[in-house]
Coordinates of C-alpha atoms and ligand atoms in Angstrom, one line a residue:
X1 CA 99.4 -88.8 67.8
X2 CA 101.6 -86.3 66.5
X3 CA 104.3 -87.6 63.5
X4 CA 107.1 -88.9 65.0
X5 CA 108.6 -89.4 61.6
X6 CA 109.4 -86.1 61.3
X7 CA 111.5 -86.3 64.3
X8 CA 112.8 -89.3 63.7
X9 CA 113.6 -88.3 60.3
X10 CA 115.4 -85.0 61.5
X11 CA 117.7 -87.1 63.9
X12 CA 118.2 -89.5 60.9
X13 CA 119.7 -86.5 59.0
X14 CA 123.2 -88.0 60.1
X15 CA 122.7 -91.0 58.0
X16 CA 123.6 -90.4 54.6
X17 CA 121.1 -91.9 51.9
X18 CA 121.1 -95.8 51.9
X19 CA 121.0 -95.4 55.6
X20 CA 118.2 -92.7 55.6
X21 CA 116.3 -95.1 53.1
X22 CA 116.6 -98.2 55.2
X23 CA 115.6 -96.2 58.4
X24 CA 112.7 -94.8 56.8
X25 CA 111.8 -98.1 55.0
X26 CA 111.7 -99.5 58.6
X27 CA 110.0 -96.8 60.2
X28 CA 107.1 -96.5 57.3
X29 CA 106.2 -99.8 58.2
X30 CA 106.3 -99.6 62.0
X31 CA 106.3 -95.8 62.5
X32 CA 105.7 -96.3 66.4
X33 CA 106.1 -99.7 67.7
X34 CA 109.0 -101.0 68.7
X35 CA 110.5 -104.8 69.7
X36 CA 112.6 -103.2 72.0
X37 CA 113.2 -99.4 73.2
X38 CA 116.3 -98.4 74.6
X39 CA 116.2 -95.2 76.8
X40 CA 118.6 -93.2 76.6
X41 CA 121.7 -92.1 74.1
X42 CA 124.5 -92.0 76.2
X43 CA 127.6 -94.6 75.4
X44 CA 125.8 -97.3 77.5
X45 CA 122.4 -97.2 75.9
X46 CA 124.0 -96.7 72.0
X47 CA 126.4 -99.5 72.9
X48 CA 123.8 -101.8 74.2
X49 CA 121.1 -100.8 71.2
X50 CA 123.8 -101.5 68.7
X51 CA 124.8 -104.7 70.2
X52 CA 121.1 -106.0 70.5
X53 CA 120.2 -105.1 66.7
X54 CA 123.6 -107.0 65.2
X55 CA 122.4 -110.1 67.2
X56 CA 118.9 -109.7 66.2
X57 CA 118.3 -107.8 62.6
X58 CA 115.1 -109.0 62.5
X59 CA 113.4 -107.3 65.2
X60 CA 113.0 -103.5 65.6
X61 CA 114.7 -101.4 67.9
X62 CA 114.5 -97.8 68.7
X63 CA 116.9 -95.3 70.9
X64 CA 114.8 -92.8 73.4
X65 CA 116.8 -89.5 74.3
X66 CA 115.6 -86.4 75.4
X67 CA 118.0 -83.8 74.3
X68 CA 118.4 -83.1 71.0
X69 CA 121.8 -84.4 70.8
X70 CA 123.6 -87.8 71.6
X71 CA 125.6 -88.5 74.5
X72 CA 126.0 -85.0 75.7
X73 CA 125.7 -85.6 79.6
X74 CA 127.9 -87.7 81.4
X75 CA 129.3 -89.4 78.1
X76 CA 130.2 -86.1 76.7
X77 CA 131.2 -84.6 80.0
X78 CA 134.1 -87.4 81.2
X79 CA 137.9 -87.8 81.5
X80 CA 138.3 -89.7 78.6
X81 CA 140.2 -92.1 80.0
X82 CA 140.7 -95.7 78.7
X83 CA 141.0 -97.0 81.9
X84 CA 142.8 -100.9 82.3
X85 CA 140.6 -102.2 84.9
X86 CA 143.1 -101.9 88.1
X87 CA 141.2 -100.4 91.0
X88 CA 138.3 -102.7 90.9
X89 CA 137.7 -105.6 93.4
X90 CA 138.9 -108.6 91.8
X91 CA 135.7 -110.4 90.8
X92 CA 133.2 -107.5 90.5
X93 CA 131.8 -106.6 87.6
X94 CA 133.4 -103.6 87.5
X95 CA 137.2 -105.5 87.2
X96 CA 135.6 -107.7 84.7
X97 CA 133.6 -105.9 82.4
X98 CA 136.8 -102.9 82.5
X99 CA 139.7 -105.4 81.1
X100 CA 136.9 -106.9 78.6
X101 CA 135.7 -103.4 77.9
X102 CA 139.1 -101.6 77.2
X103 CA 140.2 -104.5 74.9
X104 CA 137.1 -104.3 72.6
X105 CA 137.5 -100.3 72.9
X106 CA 141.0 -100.3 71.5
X107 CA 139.6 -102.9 69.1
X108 CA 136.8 -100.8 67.8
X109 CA 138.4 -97.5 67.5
X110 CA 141.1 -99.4 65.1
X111 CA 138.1 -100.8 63.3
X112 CA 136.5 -97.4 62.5
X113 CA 139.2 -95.4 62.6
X114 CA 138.4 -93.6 65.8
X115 CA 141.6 -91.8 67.0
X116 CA 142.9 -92.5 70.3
X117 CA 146.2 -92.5 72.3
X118 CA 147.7 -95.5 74.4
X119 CA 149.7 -92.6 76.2
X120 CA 149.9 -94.6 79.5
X121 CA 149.3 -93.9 83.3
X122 CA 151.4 -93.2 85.7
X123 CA 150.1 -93.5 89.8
X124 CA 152.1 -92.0 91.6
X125 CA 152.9 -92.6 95.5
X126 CA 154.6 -89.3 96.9
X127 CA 155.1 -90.4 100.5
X128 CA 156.6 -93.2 102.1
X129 CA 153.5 -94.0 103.8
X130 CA 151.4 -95.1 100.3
X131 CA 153.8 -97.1 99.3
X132 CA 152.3 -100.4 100.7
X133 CA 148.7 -99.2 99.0
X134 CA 150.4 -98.9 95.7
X135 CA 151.7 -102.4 96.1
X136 CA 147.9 -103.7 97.3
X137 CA 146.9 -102.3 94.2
X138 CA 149.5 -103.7 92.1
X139 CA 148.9 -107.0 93.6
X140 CA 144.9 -106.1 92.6
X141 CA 145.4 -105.3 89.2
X142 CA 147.6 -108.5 88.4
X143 CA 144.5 -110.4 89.9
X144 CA 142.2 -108.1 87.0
X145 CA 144.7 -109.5 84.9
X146 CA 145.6 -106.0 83.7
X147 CA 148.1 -105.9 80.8
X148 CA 151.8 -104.8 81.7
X149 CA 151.5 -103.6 84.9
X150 CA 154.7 -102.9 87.0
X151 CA 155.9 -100.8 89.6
X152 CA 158.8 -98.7 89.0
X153 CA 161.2 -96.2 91.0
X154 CA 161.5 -92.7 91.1
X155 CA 164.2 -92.8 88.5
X156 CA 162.0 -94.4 86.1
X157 CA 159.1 -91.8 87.0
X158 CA 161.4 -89.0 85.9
X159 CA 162.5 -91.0 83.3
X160 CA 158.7 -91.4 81.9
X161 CA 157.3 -87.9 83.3
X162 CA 160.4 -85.4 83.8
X163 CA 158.3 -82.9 85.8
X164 CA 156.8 -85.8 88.3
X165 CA 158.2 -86.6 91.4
X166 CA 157.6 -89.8 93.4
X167 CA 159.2 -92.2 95.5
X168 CA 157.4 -95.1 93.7
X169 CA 154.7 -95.6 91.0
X170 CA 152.6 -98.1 89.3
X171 CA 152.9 -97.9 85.9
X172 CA 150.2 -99.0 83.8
X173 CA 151.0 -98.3 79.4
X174 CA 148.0 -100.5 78.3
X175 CA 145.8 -97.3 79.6
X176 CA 145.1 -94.5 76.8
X177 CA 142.5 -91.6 75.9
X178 CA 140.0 -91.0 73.6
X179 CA 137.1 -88.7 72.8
X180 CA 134.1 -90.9 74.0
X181 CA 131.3 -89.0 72.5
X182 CA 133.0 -89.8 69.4
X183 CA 133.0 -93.4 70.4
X184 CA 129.0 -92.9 71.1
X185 CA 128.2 -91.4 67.8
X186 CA 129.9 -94.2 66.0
X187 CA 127.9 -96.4 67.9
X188 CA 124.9 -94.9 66.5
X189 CA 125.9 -94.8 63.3
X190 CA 126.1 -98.2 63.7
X191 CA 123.0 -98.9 65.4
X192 CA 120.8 -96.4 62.4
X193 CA 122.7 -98.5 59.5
X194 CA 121.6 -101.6 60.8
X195 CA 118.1 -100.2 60.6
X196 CA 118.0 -99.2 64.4
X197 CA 116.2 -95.8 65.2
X198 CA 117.2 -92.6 67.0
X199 CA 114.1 -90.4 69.0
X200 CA 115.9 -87.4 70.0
X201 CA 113.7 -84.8 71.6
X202 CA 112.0 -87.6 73.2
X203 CA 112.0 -87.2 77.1
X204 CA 110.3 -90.4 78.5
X205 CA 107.5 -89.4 81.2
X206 CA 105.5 -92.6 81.6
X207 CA 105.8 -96.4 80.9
X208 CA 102.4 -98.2 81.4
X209 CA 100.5 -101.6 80.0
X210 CA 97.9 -101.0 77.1
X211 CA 94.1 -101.4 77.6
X212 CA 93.8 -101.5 73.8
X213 CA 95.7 -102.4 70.7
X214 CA 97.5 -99.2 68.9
X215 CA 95.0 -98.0 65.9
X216 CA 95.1 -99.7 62.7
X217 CA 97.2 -102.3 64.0
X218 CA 97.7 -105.3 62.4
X219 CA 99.0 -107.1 65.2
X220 CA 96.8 -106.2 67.9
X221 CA 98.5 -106.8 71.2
X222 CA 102.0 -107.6 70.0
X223 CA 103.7 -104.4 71.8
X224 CA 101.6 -103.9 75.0
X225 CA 104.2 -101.3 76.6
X226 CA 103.2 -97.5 75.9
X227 CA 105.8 -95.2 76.6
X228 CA 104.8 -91.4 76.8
X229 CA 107.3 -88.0 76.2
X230 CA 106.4 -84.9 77.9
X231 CA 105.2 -83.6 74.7
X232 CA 102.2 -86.6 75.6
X233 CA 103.5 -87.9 72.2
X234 CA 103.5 -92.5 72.4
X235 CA 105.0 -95.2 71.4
X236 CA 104.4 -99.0 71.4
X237 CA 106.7 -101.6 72.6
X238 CA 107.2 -104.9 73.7
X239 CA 110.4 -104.6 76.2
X240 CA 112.6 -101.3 77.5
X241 CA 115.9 -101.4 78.7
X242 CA 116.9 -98.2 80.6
X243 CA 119.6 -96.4 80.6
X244 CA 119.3 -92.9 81.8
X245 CA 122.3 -92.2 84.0
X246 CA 121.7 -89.5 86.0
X247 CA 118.2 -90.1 85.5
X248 CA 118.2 -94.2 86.1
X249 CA 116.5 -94.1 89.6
X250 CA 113.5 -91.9 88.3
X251 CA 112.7 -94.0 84.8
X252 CA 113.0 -96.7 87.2
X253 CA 110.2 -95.6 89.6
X254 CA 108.0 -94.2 86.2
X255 CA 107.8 -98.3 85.4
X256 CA 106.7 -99.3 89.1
X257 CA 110.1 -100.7 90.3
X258 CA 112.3 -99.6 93.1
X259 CA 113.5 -96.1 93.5
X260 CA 116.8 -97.7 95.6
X261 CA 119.6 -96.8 95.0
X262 CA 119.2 -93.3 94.2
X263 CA 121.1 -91.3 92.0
X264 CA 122.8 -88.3 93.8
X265 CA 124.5 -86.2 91.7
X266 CA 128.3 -84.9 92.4
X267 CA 129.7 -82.3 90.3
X268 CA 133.3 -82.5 89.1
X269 CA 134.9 -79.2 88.1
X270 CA 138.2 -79.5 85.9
X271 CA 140.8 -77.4 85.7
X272 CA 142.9 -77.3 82.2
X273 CA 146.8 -76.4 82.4
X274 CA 148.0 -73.0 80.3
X275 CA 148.5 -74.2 76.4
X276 CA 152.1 -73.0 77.1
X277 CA 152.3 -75.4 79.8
X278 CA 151.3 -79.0 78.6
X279 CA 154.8 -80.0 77.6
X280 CA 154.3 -80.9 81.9
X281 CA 152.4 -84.0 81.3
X282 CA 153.4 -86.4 78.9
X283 CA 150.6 -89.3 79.8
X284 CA 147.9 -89.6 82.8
X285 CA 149.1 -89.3 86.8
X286 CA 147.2 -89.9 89.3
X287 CA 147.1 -90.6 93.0
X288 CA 147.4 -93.2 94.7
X289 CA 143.3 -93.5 95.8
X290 CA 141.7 -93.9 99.3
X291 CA 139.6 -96.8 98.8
X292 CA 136.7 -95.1 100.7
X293 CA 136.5 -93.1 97.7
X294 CA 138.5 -94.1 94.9
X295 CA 137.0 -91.3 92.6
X296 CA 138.7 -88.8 94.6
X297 CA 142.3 -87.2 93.9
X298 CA 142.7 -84.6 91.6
X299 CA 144.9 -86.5 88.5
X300 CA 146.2 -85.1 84.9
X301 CA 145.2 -86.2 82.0
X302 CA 145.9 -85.1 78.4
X303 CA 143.0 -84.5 76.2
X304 CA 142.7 -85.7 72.6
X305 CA 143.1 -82.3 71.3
X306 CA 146.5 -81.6 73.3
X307 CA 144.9 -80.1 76.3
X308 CA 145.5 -81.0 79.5
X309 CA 142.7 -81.3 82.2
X310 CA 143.4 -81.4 85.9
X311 CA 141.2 -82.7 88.5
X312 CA 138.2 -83.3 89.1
X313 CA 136.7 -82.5 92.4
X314 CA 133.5 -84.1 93.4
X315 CA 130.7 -81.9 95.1
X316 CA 127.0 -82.2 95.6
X317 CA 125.6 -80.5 92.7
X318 CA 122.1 -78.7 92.9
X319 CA 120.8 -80.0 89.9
X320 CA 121.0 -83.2 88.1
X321 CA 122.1 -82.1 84.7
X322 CA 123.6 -79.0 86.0
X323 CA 127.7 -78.3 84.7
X324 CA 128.0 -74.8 86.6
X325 CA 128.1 -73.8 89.5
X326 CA 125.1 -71.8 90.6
X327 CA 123.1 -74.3 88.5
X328 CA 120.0 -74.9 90.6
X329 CA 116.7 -77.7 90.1
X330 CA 114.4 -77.5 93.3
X331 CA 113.5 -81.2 92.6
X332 CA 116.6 -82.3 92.3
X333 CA 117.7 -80.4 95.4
X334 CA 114.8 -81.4 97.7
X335 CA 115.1 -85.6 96.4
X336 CA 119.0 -85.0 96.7
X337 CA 118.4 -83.4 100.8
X338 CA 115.3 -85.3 101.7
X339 CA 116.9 -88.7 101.1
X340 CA 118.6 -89.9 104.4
X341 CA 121.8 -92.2 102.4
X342 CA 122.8 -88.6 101.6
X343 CA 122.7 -87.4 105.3
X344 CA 124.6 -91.0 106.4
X345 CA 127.2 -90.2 103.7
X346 CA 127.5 -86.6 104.3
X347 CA 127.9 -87.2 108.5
X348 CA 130.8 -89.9 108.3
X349 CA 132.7 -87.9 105.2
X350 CA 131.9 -84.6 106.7
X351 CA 135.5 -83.6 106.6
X352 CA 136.6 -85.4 103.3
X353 CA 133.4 -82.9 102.2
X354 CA 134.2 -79.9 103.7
X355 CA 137.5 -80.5 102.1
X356 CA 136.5 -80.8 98.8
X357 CA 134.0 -77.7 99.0
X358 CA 137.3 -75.6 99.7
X359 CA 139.2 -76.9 97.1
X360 CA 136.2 -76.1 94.6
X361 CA 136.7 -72.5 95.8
X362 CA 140.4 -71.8 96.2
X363 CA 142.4 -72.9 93.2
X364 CA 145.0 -72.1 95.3
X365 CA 144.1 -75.6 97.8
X366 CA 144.0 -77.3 94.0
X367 CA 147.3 -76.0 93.3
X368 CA 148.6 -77.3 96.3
X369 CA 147.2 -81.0 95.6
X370 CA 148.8 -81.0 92.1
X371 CA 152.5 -79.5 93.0
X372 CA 153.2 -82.7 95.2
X373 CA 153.1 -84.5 91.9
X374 CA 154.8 -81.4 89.3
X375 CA 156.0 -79.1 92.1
X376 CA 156.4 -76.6 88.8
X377 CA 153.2 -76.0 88.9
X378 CA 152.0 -72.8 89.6
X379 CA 148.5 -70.9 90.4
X380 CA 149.1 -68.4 86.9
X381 CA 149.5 -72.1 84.9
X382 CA 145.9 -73.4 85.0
X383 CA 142.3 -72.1 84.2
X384 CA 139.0 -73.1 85.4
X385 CA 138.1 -75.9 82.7
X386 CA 135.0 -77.8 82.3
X387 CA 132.3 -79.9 84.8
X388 CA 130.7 -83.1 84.5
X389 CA 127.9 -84.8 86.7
X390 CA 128.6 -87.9 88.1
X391 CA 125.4 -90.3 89.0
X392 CA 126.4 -91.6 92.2
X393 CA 124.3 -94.6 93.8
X394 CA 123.6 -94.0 96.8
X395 CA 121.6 -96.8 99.4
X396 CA 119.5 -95.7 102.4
X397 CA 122.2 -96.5 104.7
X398 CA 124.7 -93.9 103.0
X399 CA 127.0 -96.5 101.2
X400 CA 128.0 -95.7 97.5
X401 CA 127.0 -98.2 95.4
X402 CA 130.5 -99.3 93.5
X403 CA 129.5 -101.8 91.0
X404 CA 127.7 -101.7 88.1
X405 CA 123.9 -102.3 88.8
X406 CA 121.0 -104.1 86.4
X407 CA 117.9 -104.6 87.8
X408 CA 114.3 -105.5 86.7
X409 CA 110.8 -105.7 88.2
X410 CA 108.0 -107.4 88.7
X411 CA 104.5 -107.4 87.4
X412 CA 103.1 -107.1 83.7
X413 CA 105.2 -103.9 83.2
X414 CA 108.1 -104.5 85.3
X415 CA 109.0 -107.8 84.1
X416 CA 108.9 -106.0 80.7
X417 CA 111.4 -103.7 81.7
X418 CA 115.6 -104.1 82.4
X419 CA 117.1 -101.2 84.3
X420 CA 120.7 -100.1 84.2
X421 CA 120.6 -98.7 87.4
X422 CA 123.9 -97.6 88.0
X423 CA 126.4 -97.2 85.5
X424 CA 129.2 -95.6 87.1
X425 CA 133.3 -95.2 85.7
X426 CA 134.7 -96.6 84.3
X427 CA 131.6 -97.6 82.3
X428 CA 132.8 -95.8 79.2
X429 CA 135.3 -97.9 79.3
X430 CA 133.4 -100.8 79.5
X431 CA 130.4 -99.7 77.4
X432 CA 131.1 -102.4 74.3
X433 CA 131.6 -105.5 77.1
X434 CA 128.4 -104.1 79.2
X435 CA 126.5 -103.7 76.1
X436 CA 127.1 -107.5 75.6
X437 CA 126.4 -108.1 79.3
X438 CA 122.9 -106.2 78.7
X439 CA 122.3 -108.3 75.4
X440 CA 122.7 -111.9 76.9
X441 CA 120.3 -110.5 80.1
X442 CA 117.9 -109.1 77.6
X443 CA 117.7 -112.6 75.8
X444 CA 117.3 -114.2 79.3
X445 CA 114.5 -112.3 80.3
X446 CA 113.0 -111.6 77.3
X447 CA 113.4 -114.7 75.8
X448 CA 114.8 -113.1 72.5
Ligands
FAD501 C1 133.4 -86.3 85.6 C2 133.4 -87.7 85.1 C3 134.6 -88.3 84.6 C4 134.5 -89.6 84.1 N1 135.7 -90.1 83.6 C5 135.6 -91.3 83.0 C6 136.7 -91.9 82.3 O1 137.8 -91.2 82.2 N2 136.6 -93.1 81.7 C7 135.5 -93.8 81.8 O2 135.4 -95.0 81.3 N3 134.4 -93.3 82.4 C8 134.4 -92.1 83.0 N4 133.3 -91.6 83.5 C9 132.1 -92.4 83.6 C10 131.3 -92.4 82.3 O3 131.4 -91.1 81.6 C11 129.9 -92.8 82.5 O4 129.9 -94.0 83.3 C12 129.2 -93.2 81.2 O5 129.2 -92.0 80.4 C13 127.7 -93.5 81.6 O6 127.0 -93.6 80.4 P1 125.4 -93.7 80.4 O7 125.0 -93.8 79.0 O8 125.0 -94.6 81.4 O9 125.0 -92.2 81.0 P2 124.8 -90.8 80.2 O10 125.9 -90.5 79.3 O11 124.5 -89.8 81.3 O12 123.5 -91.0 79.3 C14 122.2 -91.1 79.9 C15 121.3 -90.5 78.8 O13 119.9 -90.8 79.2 C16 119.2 -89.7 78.8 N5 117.9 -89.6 79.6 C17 117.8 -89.5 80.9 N6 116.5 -89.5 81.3 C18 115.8 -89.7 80.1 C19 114.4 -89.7 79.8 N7 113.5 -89.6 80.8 N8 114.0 -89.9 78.5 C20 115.0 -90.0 77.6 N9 116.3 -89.9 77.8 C21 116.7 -89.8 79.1 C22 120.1 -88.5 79.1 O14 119.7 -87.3 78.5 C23 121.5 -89.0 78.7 O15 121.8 -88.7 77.4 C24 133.3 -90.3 84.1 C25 132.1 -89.7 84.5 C26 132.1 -88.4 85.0 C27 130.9 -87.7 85.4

């Protein structure tokens, strides 16, 4: 087997040298098994290795990611929003693990010094007719047990955003921003300095039981789980947790458990406001959402570095990892069309879609979204700005999956393995309270 020190070393580089030495101490004495293997290095797989090696020093723990970087898909690609938890069925996970998450977010980013801004959020009903959905969803988030909440009047819009008009808004100040692949990379930190250790340039292709104990092992049998890369490199394990985002439904059929729900990938294009032109927006608007699909609305929200992003949009994207938009994977396009969910979805939404195709290509249709919240807003403000890829659960009957999913199988390998099958916003957010979530499930099932 090729040297996965050297690898492991190079993605150590960040460490500094007591870190380096403890990682490498570690490593020279296990250089490929593993107690537990964590795939993936986005903010839910950091948070969740990190949290599983501070209640458990003793055991080894390694982080799987394929790129050569940390958190650089849908972690590095987001909002940044700190969101309070208000849209969320009272209940779910999604409302519970949000207000939890935030909380420990703001709490973290004090402790390491992580900069952030509680700038606030403003959503905003512009007719009449929304009016009693901003009050259902006022009466939601007070049942979340959101932090401050209240509805205010169109004076008191003005009052907080000058250039917003609305006849009535919820106003939610608990909410902030932040840079969350910041966030991410301090959770490594924090993972390596414990002793934890960071594969990158390790794509995982297969997960199977052992015939055989690894060579010159001591232990014989003590990590049964081999997990291959695409480079046919191995290690050994005892448990995985996945958590591969856009990727979750594939890892999950590599281990022998269900392919449902499948990830079907929607791309989100931004657009950024002029630099001239952020004085606009003073903290995050947004709509007042449909609840058929409460990721839709174009919103604005500032940017840790003073920008100003607008949007996004959500359409099917040709490829899975894929931020532009001629980006094209036939795989991905042929599992995204074959699969009928996608077909159910696309035939009852097929205007909603249509709609936000057109959008995608007229900033002018854009333009028109945003004025009805800052009517100064013109077409020669704004830019074409980044994309992200959301992974969107999808079941065979065409329903988005909402809440967050965690799933396991069955079987020597399967009951070896914990998915995080769908991980959706505001799970940045939430990473810290999921990663606790993950920990205690882990210890269930694993009997940690
Ligand atoms: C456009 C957009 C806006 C959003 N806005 C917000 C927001 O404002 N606030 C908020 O809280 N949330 C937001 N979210 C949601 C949030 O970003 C995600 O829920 C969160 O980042 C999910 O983290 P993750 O670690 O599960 O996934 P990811 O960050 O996608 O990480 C998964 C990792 O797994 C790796 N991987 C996949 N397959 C393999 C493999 N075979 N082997 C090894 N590694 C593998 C990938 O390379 C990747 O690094 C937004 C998301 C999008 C797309």
């Amino acid at each position: 087997m090729p040297p996965l020190l050297l690898r492991a070393g190079r993605a150590w580089g960040r460490l500094g040298l007591p870190g380096l030495c403890r990682a490498l101490g570690h490593q020279r004495r296990r250089s490929s098994t593993f107690d537990v293997v964590v795939v993936g290095g986005g903010i839910v797989g950091l948070a969740s290795a990190r949290e599983l090696i501070l209640r458990h020093p003793s055991l080894t723990f390694s982080v799987l990611e394929k790129e050569k970087e940390l958190a650089c898909h849908q972690s590095g690609h987001n909002s940044g929003v700190i969101h309070s938890g208000i849209y969320y069925t009272p209940g779910s996970l999604k409302a519970k693990l949000c207000v939890q998450g935030a909380a420990l977010c703001y709490e973290y980013c004090d402790r390491k010094g992580i900069p952030y801004k509680q700038c606030g959020k403003l959503i905003v009903a512009v007719e009449q007719e929304e009016i009693p959905r901003l009050k259902a969803l006022y009466e939601r988030g007070l049942l979340n047990n959101v932090r401050d909440l209240k509805l205010i009047s169109a004076k008191e819009i003005q009052a907080k955003e000058p250039f917003c008009r609305g006849v009535m808004a919820l106003d939610s100040p608990y909410t902030g921003i932040v840079n969350y692949r910041q966030v991410a990379q301090s959770y490594a930190e924090d993972f390596q300095e414990a002793g934890g250790a960071v594969l990158t340039d390790f794509e995982v292709t297969d997960m199977e039981m052992a015939k055989e104990s690894p060579s010159e092992s001591e232990d014989g049998m003590k990590y049964p789980v081999v997990v291959r890369n695409s480079k046919g490199e191995e290690i050994r394990c005892q448990h995985i947790v996945t958590c591969a985002g856009l990727y979750s439904d594939r890892l999950s059929e590599i281990s022998g458990c269900s392919r449902e729900p499948r990830i079907v990938p929607f791309r989100g294009d931004y657009l950024v406001l002029k630099p001239e032109k952020c004085y606009m927006v003073k903290g995050n608007i947004y709509p007042v959402p449909d609840p058929r699909f409460p990721f839709l609305g174009v919103h604005f929200t500032p940017r840790m570095d003073g920008s100003v992003w607008l949007g996004p949009n959500a359409v099917l994207a040709f490829k899975r990892e894929g931020y532009k938009l001629y980006d094209f994977s036939a795989r991905d396009f042929i599992d995204a069309v074959v699969y009928s969910g996608l077909w159910k979805l696309v035939f009852r939404n097929i205007s909603y879609g249509m709609s936000e195709i057109y959008r995608a290509c007229f900033l002018s249709a854009q333009v028109k979204q945003l004025q009805k919240f800052i009517p100064e807003v013109t077409i020669s403000d704004i830019l074409r700005g980044p994309s992200g890829v959301r992974a969107q659960a999808l079941d065979q009957d065409g329903n988005l999956v909402d809440d967050f999913v965690f799933d396991g199988g069955t079987g020597d390998l399967g009951s070896r393995v914990l998915h995080v099958r769908n991980a959706p916003s505001p799970a940045a957010t939430s990473s810290l309270a999921i990663a606790k979530m993950i920990a205690d499930e882990v210890e269930r099932r694993f009997g940690l």
